[in-house]
XYZ file of C-alpha atoms in Angstrom:
687
model
C -12.939 16.747 8.484
C -9.511 16.648 9.578
C -8.576 17.444 12.768
C -7.147 21.303 12.349
C -7.581 22.180 16.503
C -7.800 20.929 19.614
C -11.033 22.650 20.784
C -12.423 20.270 17.495
C -11.125 17.909 18.688
C -12.330 17.368 22.104
C -15.988 18.978 21.890
C -16.191 17.992 17.323
C -16.841 15.588 15.791
C -13.774 13.804 14.958
C -13.452 13.544 18.841
C -12.826 9.576 19.261
C -10.072 9.531 16.712
C -8.115 12.770 18.467
C -8.705 10.748 21.969
C -6.710 7.687 20.624
C -4.160 9.733 19.652
C -3.821 10.981 22.762
C -4.224 8.468 24.703
C -1.006 6.553 22.369
C 0.884 9.470 23.384
C 0.245 9.739 27.483
C 0.206 6.695 28.541
C 2.250 5.446 31.421
C 3.934 1.969 30.728
C 3.887 0.810 33.942
C 0.728 2.466 35.233
C -2.233 1.264 32.918
C -4.839 3.850 35.271
C -2.551 6.118 35.056
C -3.408 6.447 31.362
C -6.834 8.278 32.220
C -5.670 10.871 34.966
C -4.746 13.543 32.021
C -7.862 13.059 30.419
C -9.817 13.503 33.736
C -7.690 16.118 34.511
C -8.025 18.160 31.177
C -12.532 17.551 31.476
C -11.936 18.769 35.513
C -10.548 22.242 33.919
C -12.317 22.089 30.369
C -15.670 21.484 32.242
C -14.498 23.868 35.317
C -15.531 21.484 37.914
C -16.116 22.641 41.539
C -16.758 19.308 42.623
C -17.157 15.976 41.595
C -20.216 13.582 40.534
C -19.283 10.102 39.026
C -22.572 9.391 36.873
C -21.809 13.057 35.428
C -17.959 12.738 35.722
C -18.858 9.251 32.860
C -21.118 10.944 30.712
C -19.399 13.626 29.940
C -16.325 11.963 29.330
C -18.010 10.311 26.818
C -19.300 13.269 25.313
C -15.710 14.938 24.940
C -14.131 12.210 24.396
C -16.272 10.021 22.294
C -15.715 6.497 24.668
C -17.633 4.734 27.444
C -15.624 4.060 30.729
C -17.418 2.046 33.227
C -18.911 2.889 36.824
C -16.212 0.664 38.687
C -13.230 2.029 36.473
C -13.504 5.419 36.302
C -14.022 5.004 40.584
C -10.407 3.086 40.144
C -9.516 6.739 38.628
C -10.091 8.676 40.167
C -8.750 7.438 43.372
C -5.762 7.652 40.963
C -6.657 11.758 40.839
C -6.977 11.385 44.827
C -3.531 10.460 45.134
C -1.632 12.711 42.595
C -4.505 15.889 45.047
C -6.199 16.648 41.160
C -9.220 15.467 43.563
C -10.021 15.562 47.634
C -12.107 15.001 49.962
C -13.954 18.306 51.772
C -14.613 18.053 55.609
C -18.308 17.696 54.675
C -17.609 14.474 52.718
C -17.762 16.098 48.857
C -14.526 15.369 46.643
C -13.665 18.269 44.967
C -10.965 19.556 42.077
C -7.784 21.248 42.848
C -7.796 22.969 40.433
C -4.426 24.235 39.852
C -2.839 20.811 40.268
C -5.891 19.110 37.667
C -4.801 22.517 35.413
C -0.753 20.954 35.386
C -1.886 17.216 34.851
C -4.619 18.194 31.908
C -2.590 17.590 28.476
C -0.449 20.371 27.003
C -0.393 22.228 24.191
C 1.828 20.222 22.454
C 0.490 17.146 23.002
C -2.950 18.727 22.152
C -1.099 19.265 18.720
C 0.598 15.595 18.362
C -3.171 14.006 17.899
C -3.091 16.488 14.239
C -1.067 14.359 12.580
C -2.556 11.249 13.463
C -5.203 12.434 10.736
C -3.051 11.527 8.040
C -4.087 7.891 8.738
C -7.169 8.606 7.338
C -5.940 11.229 4.305
C -3.953 8.365 3.318
C -6.762 5.527 3.753
C -8.578 8.408 1.334
C -6.465 8.518 -1.526
C -5.676 4.761 -0.840
C -9.377 4.404 -2.039
C -9.523 6.464 -4.580
C -6.170 5.382 -6.140
C -6.716 1.480 -6.391
C -11.267 1.403 -6.086
C -12.119 4.485 -7.890
C -14.014 5.295 -4.687
C -14.193 9.001 -3.586
C -14.892 8.831 0.211
C -14.842 11.660 2.969
C -12.460 11.990 5.094
C -15.605 11.512 7.597
C -16.414 8.731 5.917
C -12.970 6.582 6.262
C -12.377 7.445 10.201
C -15.815 5.509 10.115
C -14.276 2.836 7.915
C -10.995 2.709 10.427
C -12.593 2.208 13.361
C -15.530 -0.039 12.306
C -12.218 -2.253 11.476
C -11.149 -1.984 14.593
C -14.516 -2.593 16.624
C -14.779 -5.954 14.697
C -11.536 -6.945 14.490
C -9.007 -5.716 16.889
C -11.608 -6.472 20.211
C -14.523 -7.897 18.592
C -15.791 -9.866 21.772
C -15.063 -6.433 23.833
C -18.281 -4.439 23.879
C -17.599 -0.581 23.557
C -20.153 2.553 22.838
C -18.939 5.125 21.516
C -21.387 8.363 21.766
C -21.685 9.690 18.086
C -19.696 6.981 16.274
C -22.273 4.464 18.418
C -24.324 4.565 14.805
C -26.138 1.885 12.717
C -23.461 2.195 10.370
C -21.300 -0.946 10.088
C -18.498 -1.830 8.211
C -19.194 -3.477 4.943
C -17.424 -6.950 4.288
C -15.986 -4.888 0.938
C -14.683 -2.636 3.700
C -13.349 -4.495 5.577
C -11.378 -6.523 2.789
C -10.486 -2.228 1.540
C -9.424 -1.493 5.539
C -6.684 -4.441 5.785
C -5.707 -3.755 2.547
C -4.561 -0.182 3.194
C -3.336 -1.511 6.397
C -1.231 -4.090 4.584
C 0.168 -2.185 1.888
C 1.612 0.683 4.526
C 3.457 -2.442 7.148
C 5.010 -3.023 3.809
C 5.954 0.224 1.920
C 5.192 3.080 4.000
C 6.912 2.121 7.272
C 6.261 6.072 8.870
C 1.767 5.657 8.186
C 2.305 2.085 9.395
C 3.468 3.552 12.826
C 0.362 5.966 13.144
C -2.032 3.401 12.557
C -0.246 0.983 15.035
C -0.170 3.640 17.529
C -4.266 4.190 16.809
C -4.661 0.405 17.276
C -2.830 -0.051 20.820
C -5.120 3.150 21.611
C -8.059 0.901 20.709
C -7.393 -1.716 23.000
C -6.174 0.195 25.609
C -9.641 2.015 25.628
C -11.823 -1.491 24.700
C -9.888 -2.757 27.871
C -10.690 -0.675 30.581
C -14.683 -1.456 29.690
C -14.274 -4.560 30.918
C -16.574 -5.766 33.791
C -14.596 -6.317 36.706
C -16.248 -8.394 38.548
C -16.121 -10.617 35.818
C -13.372 -13.255 36.787
C -10.701 -11.951 39.351
C -9.317 -8.395 39.479
C -5.781 -9.622 40.793
C -3.428 -11.089 38.427
C -2.633 -13.875 40.619
C -6.652 -14.804 40.039
C -4.905 -15.143 36.548
C -1.985 -17.868 37.182
C -1.801 -21.037 36.974
C -4.851 -22.496 34.879
C -4.959 -25.024 32.274
C -5.437 -24.142 29.516
C -7.220 -26.248 26.239
C -6.472 -25.482 22.956
C -8.500 -25.120 19.960
C -7.256 -26.804 16.765
C -7.889 -23.502 14.361
C -5.348 -21.798 16.864
C -3.466 -24.785 17.063
C -2.542 -24.629 13.362
C -1.964 -20.649 13.562
C 0.480 -21.847 16.506
C 2.239 -24.370 14.325
C 2.385 -21.696 11.361
C -0.175 -23.391 8.949
C -1.884 -20.504 7.955
C 0.121 -17.175 7.900
C 3.332 -15.761 9.857
C 1.048 -12.770 10.875
C -1.103 -15.122 12.719
C 1.293 -17.524 14.161
C 3.206 -14.880 15.586
C 0.401 -13.268 17.348
C -0.711 -16.502 19.005
C 2.946 -17.132 19.779
C 3.462 -13.609 21.598
C 0.380 -14.634 23.346
C 1.108 -18.102 24.532
C 4.652 -16.737 25.849
C 2.672 -14.185 27.566
C 0.488 -16.918 29.089
C 3.798 -18.873 30.055
C 4.716 -16.275 31.995
C 1.409 -16.916 34.149
C 2.941 -20.827 34.160
C 0.069 -21.518 32.088
C -0.572 -25.064 30.913
C -1.186 -26.133 27.737
C -3.545 -28.954 26.754
C -5.336 -30.066 23.426
C -8.249 -32.997 24.076
C -6.942 -35.841 22.246
C -9.655 -35.593 19.892
C -8.188 -32.432 18.597
C -4.789 -33.749 17.888
C -6.927 -36.056 15.799
C -8.850 -33.613 14.012
C -5.389 -32.142 13.425
C -4.160 -34.746 12.109
C -7.102 -35.659 9.986
C -6.656 -31.759 7.915
C -2.231 -32.834 7.567
C -3.906 -36.219 6.392
C -6.153 -34.426 4.060
C -3.333 -32.312 2.787
C -0.912 -35.204 2.137
C -4.037 -36.830 0.019
C -4.262 -33.960 -1.995
C -1.276 -32.021 -2.666
C 0.063 -34.079 -5.185
C -2.902 -35.652 -6.484
C -3.757 -34.484 -10.308
C -7.650 -33.751 -8.786
C -6.668 -31.137 -6.904
C -8.386 -27.559 -6.506
C -8.584 -24.508 -4.884
C -11.758 -24.248 -3.917
C -11.363 -27.056 -1.336
C -8.050 -26.449 0.129
C -7.978 -26.260 3.582
C -5.154 -23.075 4.858
C -2.917 -26.027 5.847
C -3.239 -27.309 1.952
C -2.786 -24.416 0.999
C 0.336 -23.581 2.846
C 2.050 -26.667 2.173
C 1.370 -25.726 -1.563
C 2.478 -22.467 -1.124
C 6.194 -24.012 0.782
C 6.478 -25.962 -2.265
C 5.971 -29.203 -0.139
C 5.481 -32.763 -1.181
C 3.619 -35.725 -0.263
C 6.693 -37.218 1.656
C 7.528 -34.199 2.927
C 3.529 -33.606 4.860
C 4.267 -37.657 5.632
C 7.113 -36.372 7.621
C 5.581 -33.574 9.024
C 2.452 -35.669 10.805
C 5.143 -38.177 12.051
C 7.030 -35.285 13.703
C 3.689 -33.252 14.381
C 3.802 -34.280 18.461
C 7.229 -33.241 19.047
C 6.643 -30.076 17.115
C 3.509 -29.775 20.250
C 6.203 -31.010 22.688
C 8.460 -27.949 21.643
C 5.823 -25.771 22.052
C 5.010 -27.412 25.759
C 1.667 -28.629 24.144
C 0.482 -31.744 25.640
C -1.923 -34.273 24.155
C -4.805 -35.298 26.690
C -5.922 -38.395 25.861
C -8.497 -39.021 28.456
C -12.177 -40.363 27.162
C -14.084 -37.646 28.911
C -17.591 -40.214 27.777
C -15.926 -42.554 29.409
C -18.658 -44.207 32.488
C -16.507 -42.953 35.197
C -17.968 -39.272 33.901
C -21.616 -40.844 33.737
C -22.334 -38.260 36.424
C -20.788 -35.605 35.369
C -21.994 -35.956 31.610
C -24.377 -33.134 30.495
C -26.973 -32.729 27.457
C -24.845 -31.703 24.203
C -27.588 -30.993 22.267
C -27.999 -27.833 23.211
C -24.850 -26.920 22.216
C -24.667 -28.832 19.299
C -27.843 -27.160 18.497
C -26.301 -23.150 19.320
C -23.312 -24.430 17.431
C -25.484 -24.464 14.584
C -28.075 -21.522 14.592
C -25.679 -18.946 15.401
C -23.523 -20.042 12.040
C -27.031 -20.009 9.775
C -27.659 -17.118 11.449
C -24.528 -15.380 10.405
C -24.266 -17.319 7.538
C -27.860 -18.572 6.005
C -25.539 -20.483 3.448
C -24.059 -22.750 5.801
C -23.477 -25.782 5.659
C -24.122 -28.315 7.978
C -22.866 -31.769 6.963
C -20.042 -30.853 5.639
C -18.702 -29.066 9.208
C -20.069 -32.197 11.325
C -17.005 -32.725 12.557
C -15.790 -30.034 13.592
C -18.829 -28.977 14.933
C -18.641 -32.685 16.947
C -15.208 -31.388 18.091
C -16.746 -28.527 19.809
C -19.116 -29.964 21.082
C -17.128 -32.644 22.801
C -14.271 -29.604 23.993
C -16.926 -27.726 25.709
C -18.484 -30.753 27.506
C -14.812 -32.214 28.842
C -14.234 -28.511 30.724
C -17.633 -28.802 31.975
C -16.655 -32.046 33.518
C -13.057 -31.160 34.651
C -14.520 -28.386 36.388
C -17.509 -31.105 37.763
C -20.238 -28.597 36.959
C -19.508 -26.540 39.917
C -19.796 -22.153 39.590
C -16.833 -20.457 40.354
C -16.433 -16.359 40.926
C -12.809 -16.346 39.526
C -10.690 -18.178 37.286
C -8.571 -20.034 39.404
C -10.987 -21.755 41.215
C -11.997 -22.461 37.288
C -8.503 -23.795 36.240
C -9.758 -25.186 33.228
C -10.403 -23.460 30.077
C -11.172 -23.617 26.375
C -9.430 -21.196 24.309
C -10.533 -20.640 20.778
C -10.281 -18.045 18.016
C -14.490 -18.504 17.454
C -16.433 -15.754 19.282
C -19.006 -17.588 18.408
C -18.063 -20.902 20.066
C -17.721 -18.562 22.940
C -20.831 -17.044 22.981
C -22.532 -20.505 22.693
C -20.846 -21.468 25.284
C -21.832 -18.193 27.569
C -25.412 -19.337 26.599
C -25.648 -22.870 27.690
C -24.076 -21.872 30.838
C -26.650 -19.108 31.588
C -29.525 -21.139 30.709
C -27.725 -23.984 33.402
C -27.036 -22.177 35.733
C -29.360 -18.558 35.558
C -28.989 -17.721 39.526
C -24.941 -17.464 39.283
C -23.800 -13.823 38.913
C -20.433 -15.056 39.009
C -19.972 -17.594 35.963
C -16.768 -18.059 34.499
C -17.297 -19.775 30.928
C -16.020 -22.578 29.900
C -14.662 -20.872 26.941
C -12.921 -18.026 25.850
C -11.676 -16.269 22.676
C -8.161 -15.365 22.540
C -8.462 -11.742 22.758
C -10.478 -11.747 25.528
C -8.253 -13.537 28.132
C -5.389 -11.298 25.977
C -6.536 -7.967 27.278
C -7.535 -9.896 30.792
C -3.926 -10.644 31.432
C -2.754 -7.264 29.913
C -5.087 -4.786 31.960
C -2.687 -6.895 35.194
C 0.623 -6.218 33.377
C 2.833 -3.453 31.889
C 1.074 -1.608 28.804
C 4.073 -2.261 26.622
C 2.588 -5.668 26.141
C -0.644 -4.593 24.785
C 1.372 -2.282 22.356
C 3.126 -5.885 21.700
C 0.898 -8.177 21.288
C -1.443 -5.400 19.502
C 0.876 -4.601 16.257
C 0.954 -8.564 15.964
C -2.869 -8.802 15.518
C -3.511 -6.460 13.805
C -1.635 -7.962 11.035
C -3.094 -11.033 12.135
C -6.423 -9.485 11.900
C -5.577 -7.772 8.417
C -4.881 -11.487 6.965
C -8.128 -13.455 8.386
C -9.935 -10.216 6.653
C -8.516 -10.788 3.422
C -9.399 -14.342 3.387
C -12.573 -15.449 1.281
C -15.263 -16.990 3.055
C -16.033 -20.528 2.422
C -19.493 -18.963 1.408
C -17.808 -16.541 -1.386
C -15.767 -19.717 -2.514
C -18.403 -21.852 -3.113
C -20.511 -19.247 -4.645
C -16.942 -18.891 -7.262
C -17.116 -22.966 -7.870
C -21.293 -23.382 -8.269
C -20.986 -19.971 -10.971
C -17.779 -22.023 -12.786
C -20.214 -25.105 -13.126
C -23.636 -22.994 -14.040
C -21.461 -21.544 -16.401
C -20.245 -24.487 -18.330
C -23.704 -26.425 -18.263
C -24.647 -23.910 -19.818
C -22.617 -23.861 -22.594
C -21.446 -19.482 -21.653
C -17.551 -20.919 -21.717
C -15.882 -23.657 -23.947
C -14.430 -26.284 -22.274
C -10.693 -24.859 -22.182
C -12.185 -21.774 -20.582
C -13.936 -24.518 -17.484
C -10.689 -26.156 -17.011
C -8.444 -23.096 -16.863
C -11.588 -21.892 -14.348
C -11.341 -25.384 -11.933
C -7.111 -24.525 -12.492
C -6.621 -21.408 -11.540
C -9.717 -18.927 -10.770
C -9.181 -19.870 -6.790
C -5.573 -18.770 -6.671
C -3.651 -15.478 -6.486
C -6.033 -13.388 -4.942
C -8.482 -13.210 -8.194
C -11.924 -13.754 -6.200
C -10.631 -11.323 -3.180
C -9.845 -8.412 -5.865
C -13.358 -8.651 -7.766
C -15.098 -8.998 -4.864
C -13.293 -7.365 -2.176
C -14.979 -10.969 -0.126
C -18.317 -9.443 -0.357
C -20.506 -12.404 -0.918
C -23.892 -10.127 -1.753
C -21.745 -8.512 -4.768
C -21.125 -11.828 -6.130
C -22.885 -13.190 -10.453
C -21.736 -14.626 -13.168
C -20.014 -11.327 -14.659
C -16.883 -11.723 -11.411
C -16.272 -15.319 -12.802
C -16.219 -14.361 -16.401
C -13.893 -11.086 -15.349
C -11.860 -14.089 -13.698
C -11.456 -15.819 -16.597
C -10.517 -12.957 -18.240
C -7.748 -11.962 -15.861
C -6.421 -15.748 -15.988
C -6.265 -15.342 -19.681
C -4.248 -12.393 -19.607
C -1.738 -13.432 -16.660
C -1.700 -16.876 -18.954
C -0.736 -14.752 -22.266
C 1.183 -11.626 -20.229
C 4.917 -13.877 -20.027
C 4.524 -14.777 -23.897
C 3.501 -10.821 -25.303
C 5.925 -9.780 -23.141
C 9.000 -11.632 -24.328
C 7.793 -11.059 -28.326
C 7.573 -7.399 -27.454
C 11.109 -8.128 -26.430
C 11.952 -9.791 -29.350
C 10.481 -6.985 -31.101
C 12.560 -4.168 -29.721
C 15.651 -6.295 -30.340
C 14.948 -6.940 -33.574
C 14.349 -3.105 -34.065
C 17.348 -2.128 -31.857
C 19.259 -4.348 -34.576
C 17.666 -2.918 -36.985
C 18.634 0.743 -36.079
C 22.380 -0.557 -35.389
C 22.995 -1.739 -38.844
C 21.471 1.243 -39.901
C 23.912 3.539 -38.043
C 26.757 1.318 -38.955
C 25.508 1.025 -42.887
C 26.035 5.085 -42.534
C 28.778 4.859 -41.133
C 30.597 2.593 -43.499
C 29.599 5.434 -46.269
C 31.018 8.379 -44.241
C 33.614 5.815 -43.600
C 34.231 5.143 -47.823
C 33.388 8.708 -48.518
C 36.010 9.977 -45.862
C 39.125 7.644 -47.490
C 37.950 8.009 -50.966
C 38.730 11.830 -50.381
C 41.710 11.195 -48.475
C 42.806 8.612 -51.516
C 42.146 12.185 -53.641
C 43.912 13.947 -51.451
C 47.200 12.083 -51.083
C 47.265 11.453 -55.394
C 47.301 15.563 -55.643
C 50.120 15.825 -52.753
C 52.036 12.982 -54.863
C 51.001 14.695 -58.149
C 52.582 18.202 -56.805
C 55.434 16.127 -54.823
C 56.655 14.974 -58.216
C 56.467 18.066 -60.329
C 58.109 19.778 -57.353
C 61.275 16.957 -57.412
C 61.621 17.179 -61.052
C 61.680 20.464 -60.997
C 64.322 20.383 -58.490
C 66.091 17.641 -60.287
C 66.079 20.124 -63.685
C 67.442 22.695 -62.528
C 70.228 21.203 -61.173
C 70.977 20.101 -64.542
C 70.372 23.421 -65.249
C 73.151 24.502 -62.940
C 75.994 21.502 -63.514
C 76.400 23.018 -67.159
C 77.154 26.602 -66.671
C 79.716 25.992 -64.186
C 81.617 23.367 -65.526
C 81.839 25.452 -68.822
C 82.361 28.569 -66.950
C 85.512 26.797 -64.623
C 86.951 25.732 -67.570
C 86.678 29.369 -69.682
C 88.569 30.777 -66.332
C 91.149 27.866 -65.957
C 91.888 28.583 -70.096
C 91.963 32.458 -69.326
C 93.936 32.042 -66.175
C 96.393 30.492 -68.356
C 96.414 32.855 -71.183
C 96.954 35.885 -68.952
C 99.606 33.699 -67.436
C 101.564 33.367 -70.215
C 102.574 36.885 -70.433
C 104.288 36.880 -67.426
C 106.133 33.268 -66.559
C 109.326 31.965 -68.628
C 108.396 30.341 -72.087
C 109.341 26.738 -70.992
C 106.756 26.384 -68.114
C 104.580 28.396 -70.458
C 104.577 25.860 -72.346
C 104.233 22.845 -69.742
C 101.439 25.192 -68.901
C 99.757 24.926 -72.026
C 100.251 21.382 -72.383
C 98.340 20.813 -69.136
C 95.526 23.238 -69.965
C 95.500 21.091 -72.757
C 94.738 18.546 -71.430
C 92.800 19.484 -68.901
C 90.227 20.817 -71.338
C 90.202 17.746 -73.447
C 89.666 15.411 -69.553
C 87.463 18.826 -68.679
C 85.191 17.802 -71.938
C 84.932 14.214 -71.710
C 83.944 14.509 -68.114
C 81.156 16.845 -69.347
C 80.042 14.607 -71.441
C 79.766 12.499 -68.830
C 77.981 14.392 -66.219
C 75.854 15.182 -68.485
C 74.859 11.777 -69.776
C 74.684 9.924 -66.197
C 72.548 13.221 -64.888
C 70.210 12.847 -67.731
C 70.135 8.779 -67.179
C 69.788 9.084 -63.587
C 67.069 12.518 -63.485
C 64.294 9.860 -62.968
C 65.601 8.474 -60.211
C 66.610 11.608 -58.880
C 62.589 13.276 -59.205
C 61.951 9.036 -57.120
C 64.190 9.870 -54.164
C 63.378 13.722 -53.726
C 59.233 12.423 -53.949
C 60.192 10.132 -50.984
C 62.235 12.322 -49.312
C 59.040 15.191 -49.413
C 56.334 11.943 -48.671
C 59.041 11.714 -45.590
C 58.257 14.829 -44.567
C 55.032 14.862 -45.060
C 54.509 11.840 -42.794
C 56.376 13.406 -39.674
C 54.323 16.648 -39.799
C 51.334 14.936 -39.293
C 52.340 12.703 -36.738
C 53.688 15.886 -34.830
C 50.491 17.065 -35.148
C 49.231 14.440 -33.556
C 51.805 14.466 -30.904
C 50.316 18.138 -29.933
C 46.657 17.529 -29.811
C 47.056 14.298 -27.814
C 49.365 16.381 -25.130
C 46.960 19.361 -25.690
C 44.213 16.962 -24.748
């Protein structure tokens, strides 16, 4: 059921998310009401209106776009259309359509096509649920989950009637958790997807805002300025940052907006005492060996997460008043039960009973006794606002002046019922207690839309954090299950203490139940136990695997080294054998050379003597006898000397033969070494 065409977006069953996408792409930051002019212009063109009937416009608007705009704001929008000459008043007093201008200001084909990209949110939600929770849902179911989350969380105190979406299908707590997890994951890992989600959340709040009853409070921004706002304990804890960063950012943004309207922020003394008691409780348990996470407040969990010690919290308590002062929050130490307020005293019982009954209706397991102090603080706060207002019935917030701001929609609801019961005939009633969402929306209706956008983005993540926090009822169920399993001996003593120590941490409970109390049973406790054991053993298993891999790696390296060593030994043996063969070869070569030298010396020597004797004989025939006698004598002497020399050379050559062989062998080996060196140099140069 993805939005493939604009016609399906306008008239098909997927119209609501398409309309939200159109709002996001068309709103004008400087003018809230003008955002809806293109919607009306497109409707006039699509429906081929000739004249205008407000009730018919409201009905068709709901049928076409999927949400209702009440009579009063619709008239305001139509006035804008008149100013832009989309409609005009005829002489007969009837309003007619200027079709040409209506067509110019209607949605363009590009704007219509832009809506299709927002179906990517639903496709990704379907994929997220399939991957993480092994569930298969349709695009239509994903749309219902997503929009129900926005309706119940981001604007849960604003009534909004969505034509085809107005069914009995409600988002279960598990679906709250799934959608919250989906949005939180997108904010951390998928920025482009998260931007689309923020766009739709902003558009949803804008649509929600225009459905406010304009008669409920002043219609001008000035009527919402210069108020004195008393803050509830949970709101102050969020502003102090003792819940989550997202919740702090959301509340701080609202306070900045209210500061621009010249608000004064206060807390009652009993509220300050309640905050101090919470912090004292944190101080008492932060280093207590008997600490159990199931009993820990959000503030205590925050301190544990931030590694605070007892001294740190003591210092925090000492500086609490300074911290509140830095946030421009005053402490009102007036005792509103003092006798001077006797004439203004109201009956607290209906307020107290209303709070308890409403809590029990929403949660049958609500523990009234454990929440007694909190309930009394709430009763005192509402009672004090009535006394400050002197029981007046006011038409505007400016006249009423005093308000009690809370995150608790139940408290706001009870104060409305009580006020109505006290003054059933009052048409205009500014109730003493208001939620942060309602007050913020009233302010933003009078301011540029980008402020709604900024707040909506921060509130979206704050809502997700709240939806992903297990209820007190669910925590108690887990605690009782642990005790029951222990008593029945279904778990060992060590398992029991493991659960007591870890079961309430690391989102075990949330992941197993998706924060839905109806899914809880003892089996889930046992599954949490197994998960705890697995996580405890996991680091050691990883270390063992790491060491095992290291041993295997060393063994592999050893095998490789042994193989390389064996190859090296074989190579060395081959080189040694080759060297020995070369040595023997060169030795034979040197011996042959010396033998040839010896064989050459004797013939040359004998030949030389014979040549000299022959020459002497020949000369005897041509020279005188006296000279011949001398030559014969010289020849004899030379022959004798030659015989001695030759005999000596022969003896020395034979004596030096081995040395000559050794010298030649060294020369041959040197030449071989230089040849190898030269080869290596040539190879290195080529490389």
